[in-house]
Amino acid sequence: MKKFCGFVLVLFFAIAVLWFVLPKQQNVSQNIAGLELYLPALMEEAAIPGLAIARIKNGQTILLQTYGKANIETGAPVTKDTLFNLASISKPIMGLVLLQLVDQGKLDLAQDINNYLPFRVDNPHTADEKITLRHLASHSSGIADFYDINSYAENRDPDISLGQHLTSLLLADGDNYRQGEHFLLQLPGEKRQYSNLAAGLAGYLVEATTSMSLAQYSKANLFPALAMPHTSWLLHDVALETVAVPYEVEQCVPYLFLCADTESPSLNYLIGRYIDPPAKYKSFKPYPHFGNPQYPDGGVRSSISELSQFLVALLNNQDSAGRPLLSDAMYNEMFSLQLPESVSANQRFFWRDNEMGLTGHMGSDLGVFTALYFDRSSKDGFIILMNRGVDDKAAAAMKQIATKLVQL
């Protein structure tokens, strides 16, 4: 026992000595006031290869800026026209399309979605449930989350269609139904549980009611109306060299050859939190550009320039020609709380309120991390896009950048 205690003490002492002698990242950004110097310093500290930001005030863009590399291997910089994978910011973009279809009488917020679908969705754990568009848009449909990177295609769109993907998961005779594991035990409206699969189903309602996929409908209607010609849901509509390469950050303990990234989250956290190695001990691993069969949950590629136009249009409820995006009723619906406070006090129509008192959405996927938030009453907002995966360092940097932008 004494030998064991002695060993523990020696080990603890060795770790303590190692902690003091290992080189660490010098965090100088906190002492920099100006944004132009602050952001590059923060990017080095948080290992962010490329960054694009926008600030909107009183319904107008007052700042549009880019930093760093869209492609480290070629040296291509991030520009105002560089496309980023928006990840889950795509959901409320889809929400705008869906509410436009409600305005057109093609959809109803309170109708059973089975009245529109060419197949029947039935939760095997409940009886006589009615899933509505409102439930899908508020993550309260009783459909569980589904996120599987193994379903992604590399540098191309998937071979399987959205409809095929959904029926394989949600129908009893589907290949991936798995005895109804993609459904919750609760009735629609009883529980809010974030669901990428439910968002995919919401996107399919566009196809079911217009005979055009969400991607096709957006390309033909929404994106032209907002002067977003290079924005797309699908990879085949964009030149891949114009899209920021998504990166994973690997960080290593100096001298010890001990490395981690977000695929080993516990070790990655410990290295980042207690060692915080300098930038030269961090490296960027590129991911492919992924095509997702469940693309309505997060498939949009857009630039900081075009996405800021989307936010300006949204805050003013006007497209690029000055026409209303939505009727007053549907515009108010988009920003209305969708659920009883006992279920969720901050869930709107795909949008959600954050701890800063702003409405918006964040997005993350392999090699990307994004945020778009706004105050509807003042028509102020911001956008942050980065081409690196989310971890504690990236999350802290995102919050710091957001705080700086709000103060402008």
Short mmCIF file of N, CA and C in Angstrom, two decimals, residues 28 64 147 169 183 259 280 330:
data_model
loop_
_atom_site.label_atom_id
_atom_site.label_comp_id
_atom_site.label_asym_id
_atom_site.label_seq_id
_atom_site.Cartn_x
_atom_site.Cartn_y
_atom_site.Cartn_z
N VAL A 28 -3.27 36.21 -26.30
CA VAL A 28 -3.08 37.66 -26.30
C VAL A 28 -4.32 38.40 -26.77
N LEU A 64 -18.89 43.41 -43.21
CA LEU A 64 -18.75 42.13 -43.90
C LEU A 64 -17.25 41.91 -44.03
N TYR A 147 -28.60 11.03 -37.05
CA TYR A 147 -27.42 11.68 -37.61
C TYR A 147 -26.37 10.59 -37.78
N LEU A 169 -36.15 4.65 -42.95
CA LEU A 169 -36.07 4.86 -41.50
C LEU A 169 -37.43 4.86 -40.81
N PHE A 183 -38.56 6.58 -33.45
CA PHE A 183 -39.72 7.28 -32.88
C PHE A 183 -39.57 7.32 -31.36
N CYS A 259 -1.73 12.89 -29.11
CA CYS A 259 -2.56 13.78 -29.91
C CYS A 259 -4.03 13.39 -29.82
N LYS A 280 1.89 25.69 -33.16
CA LYS A 280 2.74 24.80 -33.95
C LYS A 280 2.55 23.33 -33.58
N MET A 330 -47.96 34.89 -41.46
CA MET A 330 -46.91 33.88 -41.47
C MET A 330 -45.58 34.44 -40.98
#
